[in-house]
Amino acid sequence: MAYNYFGKKILILGIGLTGISCINFFLKQGITPKIIDESKNPLFVTKIPKNIECSFGSLEHKWILESDIIIISPGISSFRPILIKARLLGIEIISDIELFVREISTPIIAITGTNGKSTVATMITKIAQNSGYNALLGGNIGCPVLNLLHQKRDLYIIELSSFQLENTFNLKSKISVILNIHEDHINRYPQGFEQYKKTKLSIYHGAEICIMNSHDQLNDIFDDKNKHYISFGKKNSDYYIYKNDTSFILCCKNEKILNSSELLLSGYHNYNNVLVSIAIADAMKFSRQYTIYTLKNFSSLPHRFQTIQNKNNIDWINDSKSTNVNSTQVALNSLTKKGTIHLLLGGDSKSGNFNILKKYFNKKNIKIYCFGKDGVKIFKICKKKSIYVENLKQAMLLISKTVKSGDTVLLSPGCSSLDQFSNFEERGNLFIKLTKEMT
């Protein structure tokens, strides 16, 4: 054990997959934590051993203020008044990621960004594995990192959200990457976008190599001469993309590496994901041969601009992973057909600014179907081209009556799914089911 928790009063806040992994972590060390979850009936309650004290339904203040160490779920805001008070009293509040990095000496590739994290993390894992590494993938992508401990490995690829980074202090990665920073989760951060950005930037603390998007203007982080900085994005970056007559060329310095026509993926955002994956692979000194082979054979992850069906010359595209406005913007930019776009938009907007989509609505032949918690709010922004419905199923029924050859049906909600669904996968799976029933 790399860190001694014996004699400490341990409290775990939140019982999702992450919370269960934290319980198991401490039990293996002979330590029994206490549990708090705000839900009256947590999803994984049956996985909690009988001998553990639990409090369900609200934050139990007495337990919080009596703790020595609190491990907080990413879903619980670090800015809750009771947690601010706990910190002022010297109570340590950390993430499962912090627990994890205290236990290991294996190199980490840490990846964050508003969009594209899962795609790039999966690409790099496959490249590493094809290059002969025993590489494990975990974090925000769905597998809690503590579940990766005690497995044979020589490299970790960890996808990190801003929520996880809020309480991670000793990451010390081999490579840290920020893919992009756009407005998201503004409702989470009391100081708005700048606080969200600062949280993302913390991924570079202790990193050997920092890979950054030159479009994000992160020049203020070039403050450590002991670090190696690599840029991608703009033409004067280390890695960049330029367009020729028929496709996009991915380059490193003056070297042409890959033509977009050789990829299974489509869309400029995906070419950018491939570009940064090449930058990471080069920094790890993986063989270019294995890198290029892997990327040429990589297909889109589910729910990420995924073409479900093309029937009667109608494209049905599932982009349910679009949980912020910028990702919807990216999806609209990736469409090439000239027919009507039937755009499904809505859910919990997290205080996102949908006004930035107006220029697309004005330029394109588009019908917008607004649904969910913030459907009315979005409807008011784009009234002339939009219809408000309560849910996704109602929207799809309306679309089925008007869609015609040459059109595109795009689920790219630009919002969190948690107002009406368990997660974005459930939302995407419903879209797929309805698509198949209607075509």
GROMACS .gro file of C-alpha atoms in nm:
model
  439
    1MET     CA    1   0.000   0.000   0.000
    2ALA     CA    2   0.149   0.332  -0.107
    3TYR     CA    3  -0.050   0.547   0.138
    4ASN     CA    4  -0.162   0.468   0.494
    5TYR     CA    5  -0.533   0.524   0.568
    6PHE     CA    6  -0.546   0.320   0.890
    7GLY     CA    7  -0.701   0.503   1.183
    8LYS     CA    8  -0.866   0.758   0.950
    9LYS     CA    9  -1.239   0.822   0.943
   10ILE     CA   10  -1.320   0.761   0.576
   11LEU     CA   11  -1.643   0.885   0.414
   12ILE     CA   12  -1.751   0.808   0.057
   13LEU     CA   13  -1.994   1.056  -0.099
   14GLY     CA   14  -2.199   0.907  -0.383
   15ILE     CA   15  -2.275   0.544  -0.466
   16GLY     CA   16  -2.240   0.502  -0.838
   17LEU     CA   17  -1.982   0.277  -1.004
   18THR     CA   18  -1.709   0.505  -0.869
   19GLY     CA   19  -1.842   0.487  -0.514
   20ILE     CA   20  -1.859   0.107  -0.523
   21SER     CA   21  -1.498   0.090  -0.648
   22CYS     CA   22  -1.395   0.312  -0.353
   23ILE     CA   23  -1.574   0.084  -0.104
   24ASN     CA   24  -1.393  -0.220  -0.244
   25PHE     CA   25  -1.060  -0.035  -0.239
   26PHE     CA   26  -1.085   0.034   0.135
   27LEU     CA   27  -1.232  -0.303   0.232
   28LYS     CA   28  -0.934  -0.479   0.069
   29GLN     CA   29  -0.715  -0.279   0.308
   30GLY     CA   30  -0.920  -0.375   0.611
   31ILE     CA   31  -1.079  -0.030   0.641
   32THR     CA   32  -1.455   0.019   0.671
   33PRO     CA   33  -1.578   0.354   0.534
   34LYS     CA   34  -1.911   0.526   0.587
   35ILE     CA   35  -2.139   0.603   0.291
   36ILE     CA   36  -2.364   0.897   0.201
   37ASP     CA   37  -2.580   0.920  -0.109
   38GLU     CA   38  -2.842   1.188  -0.178
   39SER     CA   39  -3.072   0.941  -0.350
   40LYS     CA   40  -3.320   0.763  -0.124
   41ASN     CA   41  -3.268   0.447  -0.327
   42PRO     CA   42  -2.922   0.444  -0.492
   43LEU     CA   43  -2.889   0.231  -0.804
   44PHE     CA   44  -2.609   0.012  -0.666
   45VAL     CA   45  -2.735  -0.018  -0.308
   46THR     CA   46  -2.737  -0.401  -0.329
   47LYS     CA   47  -2.359  -0.397  -0.389
   48ILE     CA   48  -2.290  -0.234  -0.050
   49PRO     CA   49  -2.182  -0.487   0.218
   50LYS     CA   50  -2.421  -0.517   0.514
   51ASN     CA   51  -2.163  -0.408   0.776
   52ILE     CA   52  -2.116  -0.058   0.625
   53GLU     CA   53  -2.301   0.238   0.777
   54CYS     CA   54  -2.501   0.429   0.515
   55SER     CA   55  -2.709   0.745   0.504
   56PHE     CA   56  -2.943   0.790   0.207
   57GLY     CA   57  -3.165   1.079   0.099
   58SER     CA   58  -2.953   1.384   0.184
   59LEU     CA   59  -2.603   1.496   0.275
   60GLU     CA   60  -2.554   1.396   0.641
   61HIS     CA   61  -2.368   1.700   0.775
   62LYS     CA   62  -2.260   1.539   1.103
   63TRP     CA   63  -2.075   1.258   0.925
   64ILE     CA   64  -1.909   1.499   0.680
   65LEU     CA   65  -1.770   1.722   0.955
   66GLU     CA   66  -1.652   1.422   1.162
   67SER     CA   67  -1.449   1.274   0.872
   68ASP     CA   68  -1.074   1.279   0.816
   69ILE     CA   69  -1.091   1.198   0.443
   70ILE     CA   70  -1.386   1.231   0.205
   71ILE     CA   71  -1.383   1.062  -0.135
   72ILE     CA   72  -1.631   1.250  -0.350
   73SER     CA   73  -1.820   1.122  -0.651
   74PRO     CA   74  -1.777   1.328  -0.971
   75GLY     CA   75  -2.153   1.385  -0.969
   76ILE     CA   76  -2.145   1.583  -0.643
   77SER     CA   77  -2.035   1.945  -0.667
   78SER     CA   78  -1.721   2.037  -0.475
   79PHE     CA   79  -1.873   2.381  -0.416
   80ARG     CA   80  -2.151   2.270  -0.183
   81PRO     CA   81  -2.140   2.491   0.132
   82ILE     CA   82  -2.097   2.191   0.365
   83LEU     CA   83  -1.794   2.073   0.167
   84ILE     CA   84  -1.641   2.421   0.164
   85LYS     CA   85  -1.683   2.422   0.544
   86ALA     CA   86  -1.521   2.079   0.568
   87ARG     CA   87  -1.214   2.199   0.378
   88LEU     CA   88  -1.182   2.501   0.606
   89LEU     CA   89  -1.176   2.258   0.899
   90GLY     CA   90  -0.885   2.072   0.738
   91ILE     CA   91  -1.084   1.771   0.619
   92GLU     CA   92  -0.923   1.619   0.308
   93ILE     CA   93  -1.160   1.590   0.010
   94ILE     CA   94  -1.026   1.387  -0.284
   95SER     CA   95  -1.142   1.198  -0.594
   96ASP     CA   96  -1.106   0.829  -0.672
   97ILE     CA   97  -0.844   0.941  -0.926
   98GLU     CA   98  -0.636   1.083  -0.640
   99LEU     CA   99  -0.668   0.753  -0.451
  100PHE     CA  100  -0.557   0.570  -0.763
  101VAL     CA  101  -0.248   0.777  -0.845
  102ARG     CA  102  -0.123   0.743  -0.486
  103GLU     CA  103  -0.108   0.366  -0.538
  104ILE     CA  104   0.079   0.338  -0.868
  105SER     CA  105   0.412   0.406  -1.036
  106THR     CA  106   0.300   0.296  -1.386
  107PRO     CA  107   0.304   0.575  -1.650
  108ILE     CA  108  -0.026   0.754  -1.717
  109ILE     CA  109  -0.156   0.924  -2.030
  110ALA     CA  110  -0.423   1.163  -1.898
  111ILE     CA  111  -0.679   1.302  -2.144
  112THR     CA  112  -0.943   1.569  -2.091
  113GLY     CA  113  -1.139   1.815  -2.306
  114THR     CA  114  -1.493   1.936  -2.351
  115ASN     CA  115  -1.545   1.702  -2.648
  116GLY     CA  116  -1.367   1.400  -2.797
  117LYS     CA  117  -1.217   1.251  -2.477
  118SER     CA  118  -1.354   0.899  -2.514
  119THR     CA  119  -1.267   0.875  -2.883
  120VAL     CA  120  -0.905   0.984  -2.835
  121ALA     CA  121  -0.859   0.775  -2.519
  122THR     CA  122  -0.987   0.467  -2.705
  123MET     CA  123  -0.769   0.541  -3.009
  124ILE     CA  124  -0.456   0.570  -2.792
  125THR     CA  125  -0.538   0.252  -2.601
  126LYS     CA  126  -0.569   0.059  -2.927
  127ILE     CA  127  -0.247   0.212  -3.064
  128ALA     CA  128  -0.060   0.123  -2.744
  129GLN     CA  129  -0.194  -0.233  -2.745
  130ASN     CA  130  -0.105  -0.279  -3.112
  131SER     CA  131   0.243  -0.147  -3.027
  132GLY     CA  132   0.292  -0.424  -2.772
  133TYR     CA  133   0.197  -0.241  -2.452
  134ASN     CA  134  -0.026  -0.392  -2.189
  135ALA     CA  135  -0.238  -0.076  -2.174
  136LEU     CA  136  -0.552  -0.032  -1.965
  137LEU     CA  137  -0.823   0.229  -2.020
  138GLY     CA  138  -1.035   0.379  -1.742
  139GLY     CA  139  -1.177   0.687  -1.573
  140ASN     CA  140  -1.463   0.892  -1.710
  141ILE     CA  141  -1.513   0.650  -1.998
  142GLY     CA  142  -1.702   0.409  -1.770
  143CYS     CA  143  -1.448   0.188  -1.592
  144PRO     CA  144  -1.351   0.330  -1.250
  145VAL     CA  145  -0.973   0.354  -1.224
  146LEU     CA  146  -0.959   0.172  -0.890
  147ASN     CA  147  -1.091  -0.137  -1.069
  148LEU     CA  148  -0.770  -0.134  -1.277
  149LEU     CA  149  -0.543  -0.178  -0.976
  150HIS     CA  150  -0.379  -0.520  -0.933
  151GLN     CA  151  -0.419  -0.598  -1.304
  152LYS     CA  152  -0.109  -0.662  -1.511
  153ARG     CA  153  -0.025  -0.342  -1.703
  154ASP     CA  154   0.259  -0.119  -1.817
  155LEU     CA  155   0.055   0.188  -1.921
  156TYR     CA  156  -0.268   0.353  -1.808
  157ILE     CA  157  -0.481   0.571  -2.036
  158ILE     CA  158  -0.715   0.775  -1.816
  159GLU     CA  159  -1.004   0.987  -1.945
  160LEU     CA  160  -1.077   1.271  -1.703
  161SER     CA  161  -1.371   1.507  -1.666
  162SER     CA  162  -1.344   1.848  -1.501
  163PHE     CA  163  -1.548   1.702  -1.214
  164GLN     CA  164  -1.278   1.442  -1.147
  165LEU     CA  165  -0.999   1.698  -1.180
  166GLU     CA  166  -1.157   1.923  -0.913
  167ASN     CA  167  -1.025   1.695  -0.639
  168THR     CA  168  -0.718   1.539  -0.801
  169PHE     CA  169  -0.389   1.692  -0.687
  170ASN     CA  170  -0.102   1.448  -0.761
  171LEU     CA  171  -0.166   1.316  -1.111
  172LYS     CA  172   0.201   1.330  -1.224
  173SER     CA  173   0.127   1.193  -1.569
  174LYS     CA  174   0.372   1.095  -1.839
  175ILE     CA  175   0.155   1.287  -2.087
  176SER     CA  176  -0.139   1.520  -2.020
  177VAL     CA  177  -0.367   1.632  -2.302
  178ILE     CA  178  -0.641   1.894  -2.329
  179LEU     CA  179  -0.827   1.834  -2.656
  180ASN     CA  180  -1.036   2.154  -2.645
  181ILE     CA  181  -1.206   2.386  -2.398
  182HIS     CA  182  -1.555   2.515  -2.473
  183GLU     CA  183  -1.840   2.633  -2.252
  184ASP     CA  184  -1.987   2.340  -2.063
  185HIS     CA  185  -2.111   2.268  -1.709
  186ILE     CA  186  -2.135   2.642  -1.645
  187ASN     CA  187  -2.408   2.570  -1.388
  188ARG     CA  188  -2.152   2.368  -1.188
  189TYR     CA  189  -1.895   2.646  -1.146
  190PRO     CA  190  -1.979   2.953  -0.932
  191GLN     CA  191  -1.722   3.164  -1.123
  192GLY     CA  192  -1.835   3.041  -1.466
  193PHE     CA  193  -1.624   2.949  -1.766
  194GLU     CA  194  -1.289   3.071  -1.629
  195GLN     CA  195  -1.322   2.841  -1.330
  196TYR     CA  196  -1.414   2.549  -1.558
  197LYS     CA  197  -1.109   2.628  -1.774
  198LYS     CA  198  -0.879   2.651  -1.473
  199THR     CA  199  -1.003   2.311  -1.356
  200LYS     CA  200  -0.925   2.158  -1.695
  201LEU     CA  201  -0.578   2.316  -1.692
  202SER     CA  202  -0.495   2.141  -1.366
  203ILE     CA  203  -0.437   1.823  -1.568
  204TYR     CA  204  -0.096   1.968  -1.660
  205HIS     CA  205   0.023   1.991  -1.296
  206GLY     CA  206   0.312   1.749  -1.257
  207ALA     CA  207   0.299   1.630  -1.620
  208GLU     CA  208   0.621   1.551  -1.808
  209ILE     CA  209   0.472   1.627  -2.149
  210CYS     CA  210   0.184   1.871  -2.209
  211ILE     CA  211  -0.012   1.845  -2.535
  212MET     CA  212  -0.248   2.134  -2.607
  213ASN     CA  213  -0.481   2.271  -2.871
  214SER     CA  214  -0.337   2.597  -3.011
  215HIS     CA  215  -0.691   2.721  -3.081
  216ASP     CA  216  -0.754   2.737  -2.705
  217GLN     CA  217  -0.485   3.006  -2.652
  218LEU     CA  218  -0.327   2.845  -2.348
  219ASN     CA  219  -0.002   3.040  -2.372
  220ASP     CA  220  -0.022   3.128  -2.002
  221ILE     CA  221   0.075   2.771  -1.907
  222PHE     CA  222   0.420   2.787  -2.066
  223ASP     CA  223   0.576   2.848  -1.728
  224ASP     CA  224   0.783   2.539  -1.656
  225LYS     CA  225   1.112   2.490  -1.839
  226ASN     CA  226   1.128   2.130  -1.716
  227LYS     CA  227   0.818   2.036  -1.917
  228HIS     CA  228   0.795   1.946  -2.282
  229TYR     CA  229   0.511   2.127  -2.465
  230ILE     CA  230   0.355   1.998  -2.789
  231SER     CA  231   0.087   2.187  -2.981
  232PHE     CA  232  -0.172   2.085  -3.238
  233GLY     CA  233  -0.438   2.273  -3.429
  234LYS     CA  234  -0.324   2.591  -3.605
  235LYS     CA  235  -0.094   2.593  -3.909
  236ASN     CA  236   0.209   2.698  -3.705
  237SER     CA  237   0.155   2.420  -3.448
  238ASP     CA  238   0.367   2.107  -3.419
  239TYR     CA  239   0.075   1.906  -3.561
  240TYR     CA  240  -0.183   2.057  -3.797
  241ILE     CA  241  -0.434   1.986  -4.075
  242TYR     CA  242  -0.468   2.151  -4.413
  243LYS     CA  243  -0.722   2.101  -4.689
  244ASN     CA  244  -0.641   2.014  -5.048
  245ASP     CA  245  -0.892   1.990  -5.333
  246THR     CA  246  -1.056   1.666  -5.221
  247SER     CA  247  -0.956   1.587  -4.861
  248PHE     CA  248  -0.767   1.690  -4.549
  249ILE     CA  249  -0.397   1.625  -4.490
  250LEU     CA  250  -0.271   1.555  -4.138
  251CYS     CA  251   0.084   1.681  -4.083
  252CYS     CA  252   0.366   1.694  -3.830
  253LYS     CA  253   0.593   1.994  -3.895
  254ASN     CA  254   0.648   1.970  -4.273
  255GLU     CA  255   0.581   1.598  -4.292
  256LYS     CA  256   0.257   1.466  -4.440
  257ILE     CA  257   0.139   1.178  -4.225
  258LEU     CA  258  -0.212   1.079  -4.330
  259ASN     CA  259  -0.487   1.168  -4.575
  260SER     CA  260  -0.841   1.187  -4.439
  261SER     CA  261  -0.961   0.979  -4.736
  262GLU     CA  262  -0.772   0.682  -4.582
  263LEU     CA  263  -0.981   0.691  -4.263
  264LEU     CA  264  -1.308   0.518  -4.179
  265LEU     CA  265  -1.401   0.821  -3.969
  266SER     CA  266  -1.554   1.131  -4.121
  267GLY     CA  267  -1.591   1.491  -4.005
  268TYR     CA  268  -1.326   1.753  -3.928
  269HIS     CA  269  -1.365   1.695  -3.552
  270ASN     CA  270  -1.268   1.332  -3.604
  271TYR     CA  271  -0.967   1.428  -3.816
  272ASN     CA  272  -0.862   1.648  -3.526
  273ASN     CA  273  -0.903   1.352  -3.289
  274VAL     CA  274  -0.680   1.146  -3.516
  275LEU     CA  275  -0.425   1.428  -3.531
  276VAL     CA  276  -0.391   1.457  -3.154
  277SER     CA  277  -0.372   1.078  -3.126
  278ILE     CA  278  -0.073   1.086  -3.360
  279ALA     CA  279   0.084   1.356  -3.142
  280ILE     CA  280   0.036   1.144  -2.828
  281ALA     CA  281   0.166   0.829  -2.999
  282ASP     CA  282   0.474   1.014  -3.126
  283ALA     CA  283   0.541   1.153  -2.777
  284MET     CA  284   0.526   0.797  -2.642
  285LYS     CA  285   0.760   0.691  -2.925
  286PHE     CA  286   0.514   0.433  -3.053
  287SER     CA  287   0.593   0.300  -3.399
  288ARG     CA  288   0.431   0.516  -3.668
  289GLN     CA  289   0.355   0.195  -3.857
  290TYR     CA  290   0.129   0.067  -3.578
  291THR     CA  291  -0.015   0.413  -3.515
  292ILE     CA  292  -0.123   0.465  -3.876
  293TYR     CA  293  -0.254   0.109  -3.910
  294THR     CA  294  -0.469   0.149  -3.599
  295LEU     CA  295  -0.609   0.487  -3.700
  296LYS     CA  296  -0.692   0.375  -4.053
  297ASN     CA  297  -0.900   0.091  -3.909
  298PHE     CA  298  -1.068   0.284  -3.628
  299SER     CA  299  -1.443   0.335  -3.657
  300SER     CA  300  -1.661   0.575  -3.458
  301LEU     CA  301  -1.762   0.492  -3.102
  302PRO     CA  302  -2.136   0.439  -3.044
  303HIS     CA  303  -2.349   0.753  -2.998
  304ARG     CA  304  -2.084   0.981  -3.149
  305PHE     CA  305  -2.201   1.107  -3.489
  306GLN     CA  306  -2.292   0.747  -3.568
  307THR     CA  307  -2.487   0.682  -3.889
  308ILE     CA  308  -2.757   0.437  -3.783
  309GLN     CA  309  -2.921   0.397  -4.118
  310ASN     CA  310  -2.928   0.529  -4.471
  311LYS     CA  311  -3.252   0.421  -4.629
  312ASN     CA  312  -3.440   0.591  -4.913
  313ASN     CA  313  -3.150   0.840  -4.925
  314ILE     CA  314  -3.227   0.958  -4.568
  315ASP     CA  315  -2.942   0.967  -4.315
  316TRP     CA  316  -3.032   0.890  -3.952
  317ILE     CA  317  -2.742   1.001  -3.730
  318ASN     CA  318  -2.708   0.926  -3.359
  319ASP     CA  319  -2.492   1.189  -3.186
  320SER     CA  320  -2.640   1.141  -2.839
  321LYS     CA  321  -2.297   1.201  -2.681
  322SER     CA  322  -2.350   1.565  -2.780
  323THR     CA  323  -2.401   1.706  -2.430
  324ASN     CA  324  -2.296   2.068  -2.495
  325VAL     CA  325  -2.366   2.333  -2.758
  326ASN     CA  326  -2.022   2.313  -2.919
  327SER     CA  327  -2.065   1.944  -2.997
  328THR     CA  328  -2.390   2.023  -3.181
  329GLN     CA  329  -2.205   2.294  -3.371
  330VAL     CA  330  -1.942   2.037  -3.473
  331ALA     CA  331  -2.209   1.791  -3.586
  332LEU     CA  332  -2.384   2.053  -3.803
  333ASN     CA  333  -2.050   2.143  -3.962
  334SER     CA  334  -1.996   1.778  -4.052
  335LEU     CA  335  -2.316   1.742  -4.257
  336THR     CA  336  -2.279   1.755  -4.633
  337LYS     CA  337  -2.624   1.673  -4.774
  338LYS     CA  338  -2.834   1.957  -4.916
  339GLY     CA  339  -3.173   1.831  -4.799
  340THR     CA  340  -3.356   1.936  -4.485
  341ILE     CA  341  -3.185   1.875  -4.152
  342HIS     CA  342  -3.423   1.749  -3.884
  343LEU     CA  343  -3.234   1.838  -3.566
  344LEU     CA  344  -3.332   1.691  -3.229
  345LEU     CA  345  -3.221   1.935  -2.961
  346GLY     CA  346  -3.285   1.937  -2.588
  347GLY     CA  347  -3.243   1.802  -2.236
  348ASP     CA  348  -3.062   1.976  -1.950
  349SER     CA  349  -2.868   2.263  -2.109
  350LYS     CA  350  -2.644   2.317  -1.801
  351SER     CA  351  -2.677   2.693  -1.866
  352GLY     CA  352  -2.528   2.653  -2.214
  353ASN     CA  353  -2.558   2.940  -2.465
  354PHE     CA  354  -2.767   2.818  -2.758
  355ASN     CA  355  -2.755   3.158  -2.925
  356ILE     CA  356  -2.427   3.053  -3.090
  357LEU     CA  357  -2.628   2.813  -3.308
  358LYS     CA  358  -2.840   3.090  -3.461
  359LYS     CA  359  -2.601   3.145  -3.752
  360TYR     CA  360  -2.639   2.777  -3.847
  361PHE     CA  361  -3.016   2.793  -3.820
  362ASN     CA  362  -3.022   3.100  -4.049
  363LYS     CA  363  -2.793   2.944  -4.312
  364LYS     CA  364  -2.925   2.591  -4.331
  365ASN     CA  365  -3.251   2.430  -4.440
  366ILE     CA  366  -3.334   2.306  -4.093
  367LYS     CA  367  -3.625   2.201  -3.871
  368ILE     CA  368  -3.557   2.190  -3.499
  369TYR     CA  369  -3.744   1.967  -3.255
  370CYS     CA  370  -3.691   2.094  -2.898
  371PHE     CA  371  -3.761   1.860  -2.606
  372GLY     CA  372  -3.681   1.793  -2.243
  373LYS     CA  373  -3.614   2.012  -1.940
  374ASP     CA  374  -3.483   2.311  -2.138
  375GLY     CA  375  -3.677   2.245  -2.457
  376VAL     CA  376  -3.895   2.556  -2.414
  377LYS     CA  377  -3.589   2.774  -2.352
  378ILE     CA  378  -3.423   2.647  -2.670
  379PHE     CA  379  -3.750   2.679  -2.865
  380LYS     CA  380  -3.768   3.051  -2.777
  381ILE     CA  381  -3.420   3.107  -2.926
  382CYS     CA  382  -3.504   2.953  -3.263
  383LYS     CA  383  -3.884   2.995  -3.283
  384LYS     CA  384  -3.919   3.035  -3.660
  385LYS     CA  385  -3.769   2.695  -3.738
  386SER     CA  386  -3.855   2.498  -3.426
  387ILE     CA  387  -4.127   2.287  -3.269
  388TYR     CA  388  -4.154   2.211  -2.899
  389VAL     CA  389  -4.244   1.858  -2.787
  390GLU     CA  390  -4.217   1.694  -2.446
  391ASN     CA  391  -3.984   1.409  -2.536
  392LEU     CA  392  -3.772   1.237  -2.799
  393LYS     CA  393  -4.042   0.988  -2.900
  394GLN     CA  394  -4.291   1.265  -2.983
  395ALA     CA  395  -4.028   1.442  -3.192
  396MET     CA  396  -3.948   1.126  -3.387
  397LEU     CA  397  -4.318   1.065  -3.461
  398LEU     CA  398  -4.343   1.415  -3.611
  399ILE     CA  399  -4.025   1.364  -3.816
  400SER     CA  400  -4.149   1.033  -3.955
  401LYS     CA  401  -4.445   1.215  -4.112
  402THR     CA  402  -4.241   1.480  -4.296
  403VAL     CA  403  -3.893   1.340  -4.367
  404LYS     CA  404  -3.816   1.274  -4.735
  405SER     CA  405  -3.538   1.162  -4.967
  406GLY     CA  406  -3.222   1.371  -4.934
  407ASP     CA  407  -3.293   1.469  -4.572
  408THR     CA  408  -3.087   1.408  -4.259
  409VAL     CA  409  -3.227   1.326  -3.915
  410LEU     CA  410  -2.972   1.427  -3.653
  411LEU     CA  411  -2.992   1.357  -3.280
  412SER     CA  412  -2.732   1.602  -3.148
  413PRO     CA  413  -2.906   1.737  -2.836
  414GLY     CA  414  -2.637   1.976  -2.707
  415CYS     CA  415  -2.763   1.894  -2.357
  416SER     CA  416  -2.719   1.646  -2.075
  417SER     CA  417  -2.962   1.353  -2.091
  418LEU     CA  418  -3.022   1.320  -1.717
  419ASP     CA  419  -3.354   1.505  -1.713
  420GLN     CA  420  -3.529   1.217  -1.896
  421PHE     CA  421  -3.271   0.936  -1.925
  422SER     CA  422  -3.019   0.751  -1.710
  423ASN     CA  423  -2.736   0.854  -1.945
  424PHE     CA  424  -2.661   0.953  -2.304
  425GLU     CA  425  -2.639   0.584  -2.403
  426GLU     CA  426  -3.001   0.526  -2.306
  427ARG     CA  427  -3.104   0.835  -2.504
  428GLY     CA  428  -2.908   0.716  -2.808
  429ASN     CA  429  -3.044   0.363  -2.783
  430LEU     CA  430  -3.401   0.497  -2.785
  431PHE     CA  431  -3.320   0.698  -3.098
  432ILE     CA  432  -3.180   0.384  -3.264
  433LYS     CA  433  -3.488   0.181  -3.165
  434LEU     CA  434  -3.729   0.446  -3.295
  435THR     CA  435  -3.528   0.486  -3.617
  436LYS     CA  436  -3.551   0.116  -3.693
  437GLU     CA  437  -3.925   0.111  -3.617
  438MET     CA  438  -3.990   0.404  -3.851
  439THR     CA  439  -3.777   0.302  -4.151
   0.00000   0.00000   0.00000
